[in-house]
PDB file of C-alpha atoms in Angstrom:
ATOM      1  CA  UNK A  24       0.000   0.000   0.000  1.00 38.00           C
ATOM      2  CA  UNK A  25       1.307   3.424  -0.972  1.00 39.00           C
ATOM      3  CA  UNK A  26       0.713   6.143   1.606  1.00 39.00           C
ATOM      4  CA  UNK A  27      -0.437   9.410  -0.036  1.00 44.00           C
ATOM      5  CA  UNK A  28       1.804  12.422   0.443  1.00 47.00           C
ATOM      6  CA  UNK A  29       0.681  14.812   3.158  1.00 46.00           C
ATOM      7  CA  UNK A  30      -0.619  18.122   1.873  1.00 49.00           C
ATOM      8  CA  UNK A  31       1.032  21.477   2.384  1.00 47.00           C
ATOM      9  CA  UNK A  32      -0.493  24.025   4.711  1.00 50.00           C
ATOM     10  CA  UNK A  33      -3.370  26.056   3.324  1.00 51.00           C
ATOM     11  CA  UNK A  34      -3.990  29.212   5.308  1.00 47.00           C
ATOM     12  CA  UNK A  35      -7.452  29.667   3.792  1.00 49.00           C
ATOM     13  CA  UNK A  36      -8.785  26.132   4.343  1.00 58.00           C
ATOM     14  CA  UNK A  37      -6.786  24.754   7.251  1.00 86.00           C
ATOM     15  CA  UNK A  38      -8.010  21.224   6.542  1.00 94.00           C
ATOM     16  CA  UNK A  39      -6.071  18.778   8.725  1.00 97.00           C
ATOM     17  CA  UNK A  40      -8.223  15.689   8.206  1.00 96.00           C
ATOM     18  CA  UNK A  41      -5.236  14.036   6.530  1.00 96.00           C
ATOM     19  CA  UNK A  42      -3.304  14.478   9.792  1.00 97.00           C
ATOM     20  CA  UNK A  43      -5.881  13.856  12.521  1.00 98.00           C
ATOM     21  CA  UNK A  44      -7.432  10.437  13.117  1.00 97.00           C
ATOM     22  CA  UNK A  45     -10.968  11.507  12.239  1.00 97.00           C
ATOM     23  CA  UNK A  46     -12.418   8.146  13.258  1.00 96.00           C
ATOM     24  CA  UNK A  47     -11.509   9.071  16.821  1.00 97.00           C
ATOM     25  CA  UNK A  48     -11.556  12.863  16.510  1.00 98.00           C
ATOM     26  CA  UNK A  49     -13.968  14.014  13.752  1.00 98.00           C
ATOM     27  CA  UNK A  50     -12.891  17.656  13.751  1.00 97.00           C
ATOM     28  CA  UNK A  51     -14.425  18.080  10.293  1.00 96.00           C
ATOM     29  CA  UNK A  52     -17.893  17.249  11.636  1.00 97.00           C
ATOM     30  CA  UNK A  53     -18.185  19.660  14.527  1.00 96.00           C
ATOM     31  CA  UNK A  54     -21.818  18.882  15.374  1.00 96.00           C
ATOM     32  CA  UNK A  55     -21.344  15.111  15.367  1.00 97.00           C
ATOM     33  CA  UNK A  56     -22.394  13.194  18.464  1.00 97.00           C
ATOM     34  CA  UNK A  57     -18.890  11.757  18.843  1.00 97.00           C
ATOM     35  CA  UNK A  58     -17.083  15.091  18.736  1.00 98.00           C
ATOM     36  CA  UNK A  59     -19.544  16.760  21.076  1.00 98.00           C
ATOM     37  CA  UNK A  60     -19.039  13.901  23.537  1.00 98.00           C
ATOM     38  CA  UNK A  61     -15.279  14.393  23.302  1.00 97.00           C
ATOM     39  CA  UNK A  62     -15.706  18.093  23.977  1.00 98.00           C
ATOM     40  CA  UNK A  63     -17.839  17.407  27.051  1.00 98.00           C
ATOM     41  CA  UNK A  64     -15.241  14.903  28.277  1.00 97.00           C
ATOM     42  CA  UNK A  65     -12.446  17.455  27.848  1.00 98.00           C
ATOM     43  CA  UNK A  66     -14.416  20.131  29.670  1.00 97.00           C
ATOM     44  CA  UNK A  67     -15.027  17.807  32.598  1.00 97.00           C
ATOM     45  CA  UNK A  68     -11.355  16.837  32.806  1.00 96.00           C
ATOM     46  CA  UNK A  69     -10.219  20.464  32.629  1.00 95.00           C
ATOM     47  CA  UNK A  70     -12.722  21.521  35.266  1.00 93.00           C
ATOM     48  CA  UNK A  71     -11.552  18.758  37.594  1.00 91.00           C
ATOM     49  CA  UNK A  72      -7.808  19.363  37.517  1.00 91.00           C
ATOM     50  CA  UNK A  73      -6.891  21.608  34.586  1.00 93.00           C
ATOM     51  CA  UNK A  74      -5.584  18.830  32.315  1.00 97.00           C
ATOM     52  CA  UNK A  75      -6.979  16.637  29.556  1.00 97.00           C
ATOM     53  CA  UNK A  76      -5.086  14.079  27.433  1.00 97.00           C
ATOM     54  CA  UNK A  77      -6.524  12.932  24.081  1.00 97.00           C
ATOM     55  CA  UNK A  78      -4.610   9.812  23.062  1.00 97.00           C
ATOM     56  CA  UNK A  79      -3.862   8.847  19.457  1.00 96.00           C
ATOM     57  CA  UNK A  80      -4.777  12.232  18.029  1.00 98.00           C
ATOM     58  CA  UNK A  81      -2.740  11.833  14.814  1.00 97.00           C
ATOM     59  CA  UNK A  82      -2.948   9.283  12.024  1.00 97.00           C
ATOM     60  CA  UNK A  83       0.049   6.913  12.152  1.00 97.00           C
ATOM     61  CA  UNK A  84       1.591   8.280   8.937  1.00 98.00           C
ATOM     62  CA  UNK A  85       1.210  11.874  10.154  1.00 98.00           C
ATOM     63  CA  UNK A  86       2.803  10.998  13.504  1.00 98.00           C
ATOM     64  CA  UNK A  87       5.691   9.312  11.689  1.00 98.00           C
ATOM     65  CA  UNK A  88       6.241  12.414   9.568  1.00 98.00           C
ATOM     66  CA  UNK A  89       6.030  14.682  12.611  1.00 98.00           C
ATOM     67  CA  UNK A  90       8.708  12.547  14.248  1.00 98.00           C
ATOM     68  CA  UNK A  91      11.018  12.864  11.259  1.00 98.00           C
ATOM     69  CA  UNK A  92      10.423  16.613  11.041  1.00 98.00           C
ATOM     70  CA  UNK A  93      11.159  16.950  14.748  1.00 98.00           C
ATOM     71  CA  UNK A  94      14.504  15.245  14.276  1.00 98.00           C
ATOM     72  CA  UNK A  95      15.284  17.587  11.375  1.00 98.00           C
ATOM     73  CA  UNK A  96      14.419  20.609  13.521  1.00 98.00           C
ATOM     74  CA  UNK A  97      16.474  19.445  16.497  1.00 98.00           C
ATOM     75  CA  UNK A  98      19.834  20.916  15.300  1.00 97.00           C
ATOM     76  CA  UNK A  99      18.178  24.380  15.360  1.00 96.00           C
ATOM     77  CA  UNK A 100      17.494  24.130  19.093  1.00 95.00           C
ATOM     78  CA  UNK A 101      18.609  26.972  21.334  1.00 93.00           C
ATOM     79  CA  UNK A 102      19.882  25.601  24.649  1.00 92.00           C
ATOM     80  CA  UNK A 103      20.559  27.520  27.806  1.00 87.00           C
ATOM     81  CA  UNK A 104      21.486  26.477  31.300  1.00 89.00           C
ATOM     82  CA  UNK A 105      20.660  28.750  34.182  1.00 87.00           C
ATOM     83  CA  UNK A 106      19.062  28.881  37.599  1.00 92.00           C
ATOM     84  CA  UNK A 107      15.446  30.073  37.615  1.00 91.00           C
ATOM     85  CA  UNK A 108      12.606  30.252  40.071  1.00 95.00           C
ATOM     86  CA  UNK A 109       9.060  29.207  39.284  1.00 95.00           C
ATOM     87  CA  UNK A 110       8.178  32.735  38.102  1.00 92.00           C
ATOM     88  CA  UNK A 111      11.347  33.443  36.089  1.00 87.00           C
ATOM     89  CA  UNK A 112      11.997  36.518  38.260  1.00 89.00           C
ATOM     90  CA  UNK A 113      15.300  37.762  39.675  1.00 90.00           C
ATOM     91  CA  UNK A 114      16.452  36.852  43.168  1.00 92.00           C
ATOM     92  CA  UNK A 115      15.130  39.177  45.854  1.00 94.00           C
ATOM     93  CA  UNK A 116      16.988  38.612  49.151  1.00 94.00           C
ATOM     94  CA  UNK A 117      14.456  40.781  50.997  1.00 96.00           C
ATOM     95  CA  UNK A 118      11.793  38.093  50.606  1.00 96.00           C
ATOM     96  CA  UNK A 119      11.292  35.420  53.297  1.00 95.00           C
ATOM     97  CA  UNK A 120      13.295  32.225  52.811  1.00 94.00           C
ATOM     98  CA  UNK A 121      10.095  30.176  52.394  1.00 95.00           C
ATOM     99  CA  UNK A 122       8.823  32.362  49.555  1.00 96.00           C
ATOM    100  CA  UNK A 123       8.939  30.299  46.307  1.00 97.00           C
ATOM    101  CA  UNK A 124      10.641  33.249  44.609  1.00 96.00           C
ATOM    102  CA  UNK A 125      13.695  32.367  46.726  1.00 96.00           C
ATOM    103  CA  UNK A 126      13.871  28.772  45.415  1.00 96.00           C
ATOM    104  CA  UNK A 127      16.018  28.466  42.300  1.00 96.00           C
ATOM    105  CA  UNK A 128      16.278  25.370  40.104  1.00 95.00           C
ATOM    106  CA  UNK A 129      18.459  24.470  37.145  1.00 92.00           C
ATOM    107  CA  UNK A 130      16.733  24.763  33.769  1.00 88.00           C
ATOM    108  CA  UNK A 131      18.511  22.941  30.977  1.00 84.00           C
ATOM    109  CA  UNK A 132      15.856  22.587  28.294  1.00 78.00           C
ATOM    110  CA  UNK A 133      15.964  23.751  24.680  1.00 92.00           C
ATOM    111  CA  UNK A 134      13.547  25.160  22.114  1.00 94.00           C
ATOM    112  CA  UNK A 135      13.108  25.516  18.373  1.00 96.00           C
ATOM    113  CA  UNK A 136      11.075  28.682  17.841  1.00 94.00           C
ATOM    114  CA  UNK A 137       8.158  29.226  15.476  1.00 94.00           C
ATOM    115  CA  UNK A 138      10.130  31.320  13.001  1.00 93.00           C
ATOM    116  CA  UNK A 139      12.328  28.251  12.347  1.00 95.00           C
ATOM    117  CA  UNK A 140       9.475  25.761  11.833  1.00 97.00           C
ATOM    118  CA  UNK A 141       8.397  25.451   8.159  1.00 96.00           C
ATOM    119  CA  UNK A 142       4.743  26.326   7.471  1.00 94.00           C
ATOM    120  CA  UNK A 143       4.146  22.935   5.853  1.00 94.00           C
ATOM    121  CA  UNK A 144       5.427  21.004   8.887  1.00 97.00           C
ATOM    122  CA  UNK A 145       2.818  18.793  10.527  1.00 97.00           C
ATOM    123  CA  UNK A 146       2.877  20.711  13.803  1.00 97.00           C
ATOM    124  CA  UNK A 147       2.613  24.089  12.043  1.00 96.00           C
ATOM    125  CA  UNK A 148      -0.362  22.971   9.987  1.00 97.00           C
ATOM    126  CA  UNK A 149      -2.114  21.785  13.146  1.00 97.00           C
ATOM    127  CA  UNK A 150      -1.371  25.007  15.009  1.00 96.00           C
ATOM    128  CA  UNK A 151      -2.825  27.423  12.426  1.00 95.00           C
ATOM    129  CA  UNK A 152      -5.837  25.329  11.407  1.00 96.00           C
ATOM    130  CA  UNK A 153      -9.220  26.984  12.134  1.00 96.00           C
ATOM    131  CA  UNK A 154     -10.562  23.446  12.553  1.00 96.00           C
ATOM    132  CA  UNK A 155      -8.091  22.872  15.384  1.00 97.00           C
ATOM    133  CA  UNK A 156      -8.725  26.243  17.032  1.00 97.00           C
ATOM    134  CA  UNK A 157     -12.490  25.706  16.994  1.00 97.00           C
ATOM    135  CA  UNK A 158     -12.103  22.316  18.657  1.00 98.00           C
ATOM    136  CA  UNK A 159      -9.694  23.555  21.328  1.00 98.00           C
ATOM    137  CA  UNK A 160     -11.877  26.598  22.050  1.00 97.00           C
ATOM    138  CA  UNK A 161     -14.893  24.325  22.547  1.00 98.00           C
ATOM    139  CA  UNK A 162     -12.925  22.076  24.906  1.00 98.00           C
ATOM    140  CA  UNK A 163     -12.015  25.152  26.931  1.00 96.00           C
ATOM    141  CA  UNK A 164     -15.627  26.381  26.822  1.00 95.00           C
ATOM    142  CA  UNK A 165     -14.528  29.519  25.001  1.00 95.00           C
ATOM    143  CA  UNK A 166     -16.260  31.185  22.064  1.00 94.00           C
ATOM    144  CA  UNK A 167     -12.955  31.738  20.295  1.00 95.00           C
ATOM    145  CA  UNK A 168      -9.234  31.420  20.938  1.00 94.00           C
ATOM    146  CA  UNK A 169      -6.322  33.146  19.237  1.00 93.00           C
ATOM    147  CA  UNK A 170      -2.886  32.118  18.118  1.00 92.00           C
ATOM    148  CA  UNK A 171      -0.272  33.470  20.485  1.00 85.00           C
ATOM    149  CA  UNK A 172       1.005  36.653  18.856  1.00 85.00           C
ATOM    150  CA  UNK A 173       4.577  36.022  19.986  1.00 88.00           C
ATOM    151  CA  UNK A 174       6.717  35.447  16.862  1.00 88.00           C
ATOM    152  CA  UNK A 175       8.906  32.954  18.723  1.00 90.00           C
ATOM    153  CA  UNK A 176       6.701  31.293  21.336  1.00 89.00           C
ATOM    154  CA  UNK A 177       3.407  30.858  19.481  1.00 88.00           C
ATOM    155  CA  UNK A 178       4.574  27.459  18.286  1.00 95.00           C
ATOM    156  CA  UNK A 179       7.742  25.825  19.567  1.00 96.00           C
ATOM    157  CA  UNK A 180       9.349  22.420  19.635  1.00 97.00           C
ATOM    158  CA  UNK A 181      10.691  21.622  23.077  1.00 96.00           C
ATOM    159  CA  UNK A 182      13.821  19.459  22.869  1.00 97.00           C
ATOM    160  CA  UNK A 183      15.163  17.591  25.896  1.00 97.00           C
ATOM    161  CA  UNK A 184      18.343  15.549  25.361  1.00 96.00           C
ATOM    162  CA  UNK A 185      19.732  13.293  28.051  1.00 96.00           C
ATOM    163  CA  UNK A 186      20.492  15.117  31.288  1.00 94.00           C
ATOM    164  CA  UNK A 187      18.072  17.996  30.629  1.00 94.00           C
ATOM    165  CA  UNK A 188      14.818  18.942  32.301  1.00 92.00           C
ATOM    166  CA  UNK A 189      12.204  21.650  32.716  1.00 93.00           C
ATOM    167  CA  UNK A 190      11.958  22.674  36.371  1.00 95.00           C
ATOM    168  CA  UNK A 191       8.784  23.803  38.112  1.00 97.00           C
ATOM    169  CA  UNK A 192       7.160  26.775  36.382  1.00 95.00           C
ATOM    170  CA  UNK A 193       3.936  28.430  35.297  1.00 94.00           C
ATOM    171  CA  UNK A 194       3.076  29.216  31.676  1.00 87.00           C
ATOM    172  CA  UNK A 195       2.720  32.760  30.384  1.00 78.00           C
ATOM    173  CA  UNK A 196      -0.656  32.239  28.724  1.00 76.00           C
ATOM    174  CA  UNK A 197      -3.829  30.800  30.220  1.00 80.00           C
ATOM    175  CA  UNK A 198      -3.522  27.330  28.714  1.00 87.00           C
ATOM    176  CA  UNK A 199      -1.170  25.262  26.595  1.00 90.00           C
ATOM    177  CA  UNK A 200      -1.892  22.610  24.007  1.00 96.00           C
ATOM    178  CA  UNK A 201       0.988  20.213  23.402  1.00 97.00           C
ATOM    179  CA  UNK A 202       1.792  16.980  21.627  1.00 98.00           C
ATOM    180  CA  UNK A 203       4.778  14.709  22.118  1.00 97.00           C
ATOM    181  CA  UNK A 204       6.341  13.616  18.820  1.00 98.00           C
ATOM    182  CA  UNK A 205       9.287  11.629  20.221  1.00 98.00           C
ATOM    183  CA  UNK A 206       9.533   9.853  23.559  1.00 98.00           C
ATOM    184  CA  UNK A 207      12.830   9.485  25.435  1.00 98.00           C
ATOM    185  CA  UNK A 208      14.169   6.152  26.576  1.00 97.00           C
ATOM    186  CA  UNK A 209      13.915   7.120  30.239  1.00 97.00           C
ATOM    187  CA  UNK A 210      12.556  10.003  32.304  1.00 97.00           C
ATOM    188  CA  UNK A 211      10.793  13.015  30.834  1.00 96.00           C
ATOM    189  CA  UNK A 212       7.684  12.520  32.980  1.00 97.00           C
ATOM    190  CA  UNK A 213       5.167  15.362  33.182  1.00 97.00           C
ATOM    191  CA  UNK A 214       4.325  16.376  36.759  1.00 98.00           C
ATOM    192  CA  UNK A 215       1.849  19.034  37.855  1.00 97.00           C
ATOM    193  CA  UNK A 216      -0.050  20.365  40.846  1.00 97.00           C
ATOM    194  CA  UNK A 217      -3.564  21.092  39.535  1.00 96.00           C
ATOM    195  CA  UNK A 218      -4.908  24.631  39.715  1.00 94.00           C
ATOM    196  CA  UNK A 219      -2.638  25.617  42.588  1.00 96.00           C
ATOM    197  CA  UNK A 220      -3.206  29.327  41.994  1.00 95.00           C
ATOM    198  CA  UNK A 221      -5.972  31.496  40.531  1.00 92.00           C
ATOM    199  CA  UNK A 222      -6.199  34.825  38.747  1.00 90.00           C
ATOM    200  CA  UNK A 223      -6.497  36.580  42.082  1.00 92.00           C
ATOM    201  CA  UNK A 224      -4.572  34.338  44.507  1.00 95.00           C
ATOM    202  CA  UNK A 225      -0.905  33.378  44.119  1.00 96.00           C
ATOM    203  CA  UNK A 226      -0.982  30.805  46.967  1.00 97.00           C
ATOM    204  CA  UNK A 227       2.714  31.341  47.632  1.00 97.00           C
ATOM    205  CA  UNK A 228       2.732  28.904  50.552  1.00 97.00           C
ATOM    206  CA  UNK A 229       1.256  26.075  48.488  1.00 97.00           C
ATOM    207  CA  UNK A 230       3.532  26.721  45.515  1.00 98.00           C
ATOM    208  CA  UNK A 231       6.553  26.863  47.801  1.00 97.00           C
ATOM    209  CA  UNK A 232       5.807  23.454  49.329  1.00 97.00           C
ATOM    210  CA  UNK A 233       5.556  21.872  45.866  1.00 98.00           C
ATOM    211  CA  UNK A 234       8.740  23.357  44.411  1.00 97.00           C
ATOM    212  CA  UNK A 235      10.750  22.497  47.541  1.00 96.00           C
ATOM    213  CA  UNK A 236       9.533  18.883  47.361  1.00 96.00           C
ATOM    214  CA  UNK A 237       7.644  19.108  50.657  1.00 97.00           C
ATOM    215  CA  UNK A 238       4.270  18.392  49.066  1.00 97.00           C
ATOM    216  CA  UNK A 239       4.048  15.376  46.761  1.00 96.00           C
ATOM    217  CA  UNK A 240       0.437  14.524  47.616  1.00 96.00           C
ATOM    218  CA  UNK A 241      -0.961  17.268  45.381  1.00 96.00           C
ATOM    219  CA  UNK A 242       1.338  16.344  42.464  1.00 97.00           C
ATOM    220  CA  UNK A 243       0.017  14.248  39.570  1.00 97.00           C
ATOM    221  CA  UNK A 244       2.294  12.362  37.165  1.00 97.00           C
ATOM    222  CA  UNK A 245       1.580  11.751  33.475  1.00 95.00           C
ATOM    223  CA  UNK A 246       3.447   9.419  31.152  1.00 92.00           C
ATOM    224  CA  UNK A 247       2.687  10.914  27.749  1.00 95.00           C
ATOM    225  CA  UNK A 248       3.211   9.095  24.451  1.00 96.00           C
ATOM    226  CA  UNK A 249       3.869  10.332  20.907  1.00 97.00           C
ATOM    227  CA  UNK A 250       0.645  11.496  19.279  1.00 96.00           C
ATOM    228  CA  UNK A 251      -1.111  12.299  22.568  1.00 96.00           C
ATOM    229  CA  UNK A 252      -2.689  15.749  22.549  1.00 97.00           C
ATOM    230  CA  UNK A 253      -2.627  17.473  25.937  1.00 98.00           C
ATOM    231  CA  UNK A 254      -4.730  20.495  26.887  1.00 97.00           C
ATOM    232  CA  UNK A 255      -3.368  22.018  30.056  1.00 96.00           C
ATOM    233  CA  UNK A 256      -4.129  25.111  32.133  1.00 92.00           C
ATOM    234  CA  UNK A 257      -0.488  25.808  32.770  1.00 91.00           C
ATOM    235  CA  UNK A 258      -0.956  29.393  33.886  1.00 91.00           C
ATOM    236  CA  UNK A 259      -2.595  28.149  37.065  1.00 94.00           C
ATOM    237  CA  UNK A 260      -1.018  24.696  37.572  1.00 96.00           C
ATOM    238  CA  UNK A 261       2.670  24.634  38.473  1.00 97.00           C
ATOM    239  CA  UNK A 262       4.375  21.897  36.444  1.00 97.00           C
ATOM    240  CA  UNK A 263       7.671  20.402  35.336  1.00 97.00           C
ATOM    241  CA  UNK A 264       9.242  17.733  33.098  1.00 96.00           C
ATOM    242  CA  UNK A 265      11.636  15.435  34.934  1.00 96.00           C
ATOM    243  CA  UNK A 266      15.176  14.788  33.745  1.00 95.00           C
ATOM    244  CA  UNK A 267      15.572  12.805  30.521  1.00 96.00           C
ATOM    245  CA  UNK A 268      18.012   9.891  30.172  1.00 97.00           C
ATOM    246  CA  UNK A 269      19.123   7.848  27.188  1.00 97.00           C
ATOM    247  CA  UNK A 270      20.200   8.555  23.624  1.00 96.00           C
ATOM    248  CA  UNK A 271      16.757   9.509  22.309  1.00 97.00           C
ATOM    249  CA  UNK A 272      15.653  13.116  22.817  1.00 97.00           C
ATOM    250  CA  UNK A 273      12.217  14.076  24.111  1.00 98.00           C
ATOM    251  CA  UNK A 274      10.426  16.184  21.463  1.00 98.00           C
ATOM    252  CA  UNK A 275       7.185  18.005  22.195  1.00 98.00           C
ATOM    253  CA  UNK A 276       5.296  20.495  20.037  1.00 98.00           C
ATOM    254  CA  UNK A 277       3.786  23.294  22.102  1.00 95.00           C
ATOM    255  CA  UNK A 278       0.802  25.111  20.558  1.00 95.00           C
ATOM    256  CA  UNK A 279       0.244  28.411  22.377  1.00 90.00           C
ATOM    257  CA  UNK A 280      -3.249  29.859  22.132  1.00 90.00           C
ATOM    258  CA  UNK A 281      -4.845  32.626  24.175  1.00 87.00           C
ATOM    259  CA  UNK A 282      -8.284  33.866  25.182  1.00 86.00           C
ATOM    260  CA  UNK A 283      -7.184  37.320  24.025  1.00 87.00           C
ATOM    261  CA  UNK A 284      -5.466  38.477  20.841  1.00 89.00           C
ATOM    262  CA  UNK A 285      -2.042  40.098  20.882  1.00 86.00           C
ATOM    263  CA  UNK A 286      -0.432  38.224  23.785  1.00 82.00           C
ATOM    264  CA  UNK A 287       3.378  38.316  23.633  1.00 85.00           C
ATOM    265  CA  UNK A 288       5.875  36.935  26.145  1.00 81.00           C
ATOM    266  CA  UNK A 289       7.751  39.149  28.569  1.00 82.00           C
ATOM    267  CA  UNK A 290      11.116  40.310  27.272  1.00 83.00           C
ATOM    268  CA  UNK A 291      13.275  38.882  30.072  1.00 77.00           C
ATOM    269  CA  UNK A 292      11.614  35.474  29.990  1.00 77.00           C
ATOM    270  CA  UNK A 293      11.879  35.388  26.186  1.00 84.00           C
ATOM    271  CA  UNK A 294      15.584  36.193  26.367  1.00 82.00           C
ATOM    272  CA  UNK A 295      16.108  33.418  28.909  1.00 76.00           C
ATOM    273  CA  UNK A 296      14.203  30.807  26.913  1.00 81.00           C
ATOM    274  CA  UNK A 297      15.155  31.634  23.323  1.00 86.00           C
ATOM    275  CA  UNK A 298      18.321  33.715  23.606  1.00 82.00           C
ATOM    276  CA  UNK A 299      17.025  36.675  21.582  1.00 87.00           C
ATOM    277  CA  UNK A 300      14.281  39.278  21.285  1.00 83.00           C
ATOM    278  CA  UNK A 301      12.277  40.698  18.408  1.00 84.00           C
ATOM    279  CA  UNK A 302      10.871  44.191  17.957  1.00 83.00           C
ATOM    280  CA  UNK A 303       7.477  42.746  18.872  1.00 84.00           C
ATOM    281  CA  UNK A 304       8.785  41.786  22.315  1.00 85.00           C
ATOM    282  CA  UNK A 305      10.203  45.243  22.968  1.00 82.00           C
ATOM    283  CA  UNK A 306       6.971  46.909  21.899  1.00 84.00           C
ATOM    284  CA  UNK A 307       4.881  44.529  23.991  1.00 81.00           C
ATOM    285  CA  UNK A 308       7.062  45.157  27.037  1.00 80.00           C
ATOM    286  CA  UNK A 309       6.252  48.838  26.787  1.00 79.00           C
ATOM    287  CA  UNK A 310       2.516  48.082  26.523  1.00 76.00           C
ATOM    288  CA  UNK A 311       2.606  45.120  28.946  1.00 69.00           C
ATOM    289  CA  UNK A 312      -0.285  43.360  27.240  1.00 51.00           C
ATOM    290  CA  UNK A 313      -1.355  40.792  29.859  1.00 54.00           C
ATOM    291  CA  UNK A 314      -4.594  39.116  30.847  1.00 55.00           C
ATOM    292  CA  UNK A 315      -3.948  39.213  34.615  1.00 66.00           C
ATOM    293  CA  UNK A 316      -1.643  40.593  37.291  1.00 67.00           C
ATOM    294  CA  UNK A 317       0.058  37.376  38.393  1.00 78.00           C
ATOM    295  CA  UNK A 318       3.736  37.465  39.307  1.00 75.00           C
ATOM    296  CA  UNK A 319       5.112  36.101  36.023  1.00 70.00           C
TER     297      UNK A 319
END
């Protein structure tokens, strides 16, 4: 059997039925009983603990291509190694020792930014598809969601070689949609403390106990697999990826959407993560376009 070639991205149509397993996830038939049931399931999961995993989201041939493309993108990864706290803020010695802003952890992860990911790549086609955005918005019980306006962070491939990790942190935008495209041999587990803070309450004591390892009871552990689509309220649930081991890198596509248009990452955090800034970041820093007043 000859597998048909995957189509290039079409900004006008955004049809990704050749990529998504429509038997399981009929995104093309929005009003179908099956898709509406999936949406209700996702809403319930997100309401319970801010996380929903949809297994086997991609067709096998699309997942295989995404894996190959991820390997091709890997040499473009920007790596940095530095100590960060959960909010990516500078050390403030005037704060109490138990304040989580005083706890610093080594971050050794790497990213390929959106401007380096070809528009016809599987993960880029998924990210820009109106079909995908409508589905994710419905799962989040939103009328509409927007692509993250950040020219680097809207879509990224997270790359974790052996010995690297993502320490405890919160996300900049309200929620993150991600999909693993390559699983490491060992490690790389996703851990999170569900909805540990809100728009109006930082819960510094609770966050501090998690990041210091004093509270493991509130922490959930996920073993994700390639092709699993994860919807996660990472702005409110502190989370991390444990250290990877083995010769095979951990690759994850991160699709950043927002409830509001025009959201761009803070300049200092962008510099830490991606090693550079664009004019858009400098302009946004002056405007400080944010959806809340949380620490990060």
